């Protein structure tokens, strides 16, 4: 019986907890585990919630939660053992009954039509059902039994189905059985020689999150074709154990039953729940709906997780809509669904169901790419033709580097033209404000603090737009996933998975969304390492500093120096990853799938929206953090005021900012940095772009420029004339900026994803390494020159 059936004062012993993984785990963590006695203390006036006593604690459960807990009472125990003469205490009687009942495993047998499912059912249970070779042979569920190793298997053979939607009677019947009967283990029969088609149903089951074992049926046909399958690795990637079987000969059946027992007893370490990534467009919309439903999970049925209900609402599943109609927040969820479904359809130019299916087939394709080797006589598919070129072991890398080179060429070279226009526009704005406003503190604040600070950074917006335009196109077209696949072996050599490559590439745009993108990496150790090395990918915030200093001190070799900076950051990330894998995380504990979504020509609207969403973050930073920081830097450099006889240079040196720089100068002096450079580095803690605006305030002496004169040109000339930098110190300064303390937003994102301990360690490590590398570069280049 169920725990919710007990009346006040009655008690029972827990047999099992039903429902999905997250719900089961939470209830079991509260103490509701097999063999524990539970007593009903009282019912609320409206019969919900109910207070129970278990393990000496009073715990309140909703009736819907209590319905998911199977118990046995003393009366039921006596009924079970009534035919046996057991002369023992009541407790022994209950213990014996719990032992027997807990060894009954309810198994649901699920699979595609013609997957050999019914043959497998007959082989396990000894039944002799009619077996056909056409769809719909099994028109109703059949039940069989098997006793094995002290366990009683109750096996239900469900109708053959290709998915778990609500379109055909078979699909609806299977899903409702999983919903109402909640089997202990689902055995998914899969045709081993037709994996891509059959594993689609497996991905549907993964969404529901029951305990699954995949029976790779007709495995002899796969071997006869000459194909090879690393089924253990495939199972670990998908979080479901896989067992090769041949139902007609009985081969592998005992291993299958052993695996079912291990999964039932929570003893199979291959079992884990994964979320199949649906791509950036769908995941954004799915996340909005899932978050809202998750906050109100008490309204949801307990048999499936909130994410599943969110997915089905987005797909417009009528049966799920009917199931949730009585929830008080149903109307809000439908409004969110309608809005997000329309957005997905508009951006992807395909309906939501098709989009979900495409991503799942991409997941399957990526998993098989790493674990399955086709037989020599298998026909090549048209869908493999493009992959044969872009993921080729010889041509794949040149194509990849060609695309990467084109991306950076357009970012730095083509972006220089609109960058000049932006510089002229900022110059005009400064000139106009100086003409309109009278002299005084307010004008100085607006011209030098606000326009000078923010303007010196916003001129690089065109470069950033071009960079994100390329990244958005590669992601939406499906190529970025192939690039990650190409780099998989390289990433494995540094102790990571190819999936880590995508966040690292995104890091060239901005480290914050790149760190957030690492959530798709299932392995905790790989995710931690990826997050910690992402700041070494030179983000677009550093780009203004590079362009300024490289153009000033290395103009003859600007392209080479810029490339070396990016390459050095990548090399440092590799070394760090190798060290972490060797000393902190010696094994990558969780294998996972590299999804290969289908190729598609992304819509211009989707690309521009993705690009603009990233650039909008940059602009919000301009109008928020960088504006505030620029004003603070200006204030510290403007005060305390001195009389007119003091030169601008002396004034800055004696300002609050100059005093801070002087105090820090001993730390940076061995690197060849003066107090102004020290101040600039410190100002970069909130955001790296502020370094340029700070240098603009310190080195241009607040002098106004003509509208035609570009701000960067004036700053470059002042940097050369100041004598604060030479070739060695400029190189050291660039390397220090590349490596040291990531911006505040990156630190916070790191802490949110993997914890403050790792975020603090990242700050200490990167700053220490930056000082050592800059010191070595300053002295080595100084010695060479």
PDB file of N, CA and C in Angstrom, residues 64 75 150 168 246 260 285 294 302 346 352 370 452 484 518 549 577 617 631 681 741 781:
ATOM      1  N   UNK A  64       0.403  14.150  -2.046  1.00  0.00           N
ATOM      2  CA  UNK A  64       0.907  13.713  -3.356  1.00  0.00           C
ATOM      3  C   UNK A  64       2.297  13.101  -3.241  1.00  0.00           C
ATOM      4  N   UNK A  75      -0.380  -6.098   9.177  1.00  0.00           N
ATOM      5  CA  UNK A  75      -1.435  -6.956   8.653  1.00  0.00           C
ATOM      6  C   UNK A  75      -1.048  -7.522   7.283  1.00  0.00           C
ATOM      7  N   UNK A 150      17.155 -15.028  -6.254  1.00  0.00           N
ATOM      8  CA  UNK A 150      16.369 -14.621  -5.093  1.00  0.00           C
ATOM      9  C   UNK A 150      15.441 -13.448  -5.343  1.00  0.00           C
ATOM     10  N   UNK A 168      -0.270   8.499 -30.929  1.00  0.00           N
ATOM     11  CA  UNK A 168      -0.836   7.189 -31.222  1.00  0.00           C
ATOM     12  C   UNK A 168      -1.269   6.526 -29.926  1.00  0.00           C
ATOM     13  N   UNK A 246      21.123 -11.563 -27.310  1.00  0.00           N
ATOM     14  CA  UNK A 246      20.527 -12.201 -28.489  1.00  0.00           C
ATOM     15  C   UNK A 246      19.342 -12.988 -27.964  1.00  0.00           C
ATOM     16  N   UNK A 260      19.906  -5.394 -14.246  1.00  0.00           N
ATOM     17  CA  UNK A 260      18.633  -4.861 -13.731  1.00  0.00           C
ATOM     18  C   UNK A 260      18.655  -4.870 -12.202  1.00  0.00           C
ATOM     19  N   UNK A 285      14.667  29.292 -23.956  1.00  0.00           N
ATOM     20  CA  UNK A 285      13.224  29.286 -23.728  1.00  0.00           C
ATOM     21  C   UNK A 285      12.826  28.199 -22.735  1.00  0.00           C
ATOM     22  N   UNK A 294       9.756  24.908 -11.893  1.00  0.00           N
ATOM     23  CA  UNK A 294      10.551  24.362 -10.793  1.00  0.00           C
ATOM     24  C   UNK A 294      10.291  25.076  -9.478  1.00  0.00           C
ATOM     25  N   UNK A 302       4.260  14.142  -9.349  1.00  0.00           N
ATOM     26  CA  UNK A 302       5.591  13.762  -8.854  1.00  0.00           C
ATOM     27  C   UNK A 302       6.279  12.683  -9.680  1.00  0.00           C
ATOM     28  N   UNK A 346      10.187  31.187 -34.832  1.00  0.00           N
ATOM     29  CA  UNK A 346      10.631  32.322 -35.654  1.00  0.00           C
ATOM     30  C   UNK A 346      12.139  32.289 -35.872  1.00  0.00           C
ATOM     31  N   UNK A 352       8.531  23.536 -33.044  1.00  0.00           N
ATOM     32  CA  UNK A 352       9.268  23.168 -31.831  1.00  0.00           C
ATOM     33  C   UNK A 352       9.539  21.673 -31.771  1.00  0.00           C
ATOM     34  N   UNK A 370      31.654   8.638 -31.431  1.00  0.00           N
ATOM     35  CA  UNK A 370      32.778   8.317 -30.551  1.00  0.00           C
ATOM     36  C   UNK A 370      32.838   6.847 -30.167  1.00  0.00           C
ATOM     37  N   UNK A 452      35.356  60.672 -21.816  1.00  0.00           N
ATOM     38  CA  UNK A 452      36.727  60.197 -22.006  1.00  0.00           C
ATOM     39  C   UNK A 452      36.900  58.755 -21.574  1.00  0.00           C
ATOM     40  N   UNK A 484      34.375  21.390 -32.082  1.00  0.00           N
ATOM     41  CA  UNK A 484      34.645  20.756 -30.786  1.00  0.00           C
ATOM     42  C   UNK A 484      34.971  19.285 -30.976  1.00  0.00           C
ATOM     43  N   UNK A 518      29.639  26.400 -19.751  1.00  0.00           N
ATOM     44  CA  UNK A 518      30.264  25.164 -19.281  1.00  0.00           C
ATOM     45  C   UNK A 518      29.299  24.282 -18.502  1.00  0.00           C
ATOM     46  N   UNK A 549      48.350  49.259 -27.133  1.00  0.00           N
ATOM     47  CA  UNK A 549      49.773  49.073 -26.826  1.00  0.00           C
ATOM     48  C   UNK A 549      50.546  48.427 -27.973  1.00  0.00           C
ATOM     49  N   UNK A 577      45.509  23.222 -17.255  1.00  0.00           N
ATOM     50  CA  UNK A 577      44.603  22.071 -17.298  1.00  0.00           C
ATOM     51  C   UNK A 577      45.360  20.772 -17.030  1.00  0.00           C
ATOM     52  N   UNK A 617      24.997  43.139 -23.717  1.00  0.00           N
ATOM     53  CA  UNK A 617      25.670  42.964 -22.424  1.00  0.00           C
ATOM     54  C   UNK A 617      26.869  43.914 -22.321  1.00  0.00           C
ATOM     55  N   UNK A 631      34.168  57.242 -13.629  1.00  0.00           N
ATOM     56  CA  UNK A 631      33.921  58.419 -12.793  1.00  0.00           C
ATOM     57  C   UNK A 631      34.733  58.347 -11.512  1.00  0.00           C
ATOM     58  N   UNK A 681      46.445  49.124 -13.950  1.00  0.00           N
ATOM     59  CA  UNK A 681      46.206  47.704 -13.679  1.00  0.00           C
ATOM     60  C   UNK A 681      45.170  47.505 -12.576  1.00  0.00           C
ATOM     61  N   UNK A 741      44.350  38.724 -12.551  1.00  0.00           N
ATOM     62  CA  UNK A 741      43.018  38.794 -11.956  1.00  0.00           C
ATOM     63  C   UNK A 741      41.913  39.014 -12.999  1.00  0.00           C
ATOM     64  N   UNK A 781      63.521  40.266 -22.379  1.00  0.00           N
ATOM     65  CA  UNK A 781      63.500  41.175 -23.530  1.00  0.00           C
ATOM     66  C   UNK A 781      64.487  42.316 -23.312  1.00  0.00           C
TER      67      UNK A 781
END
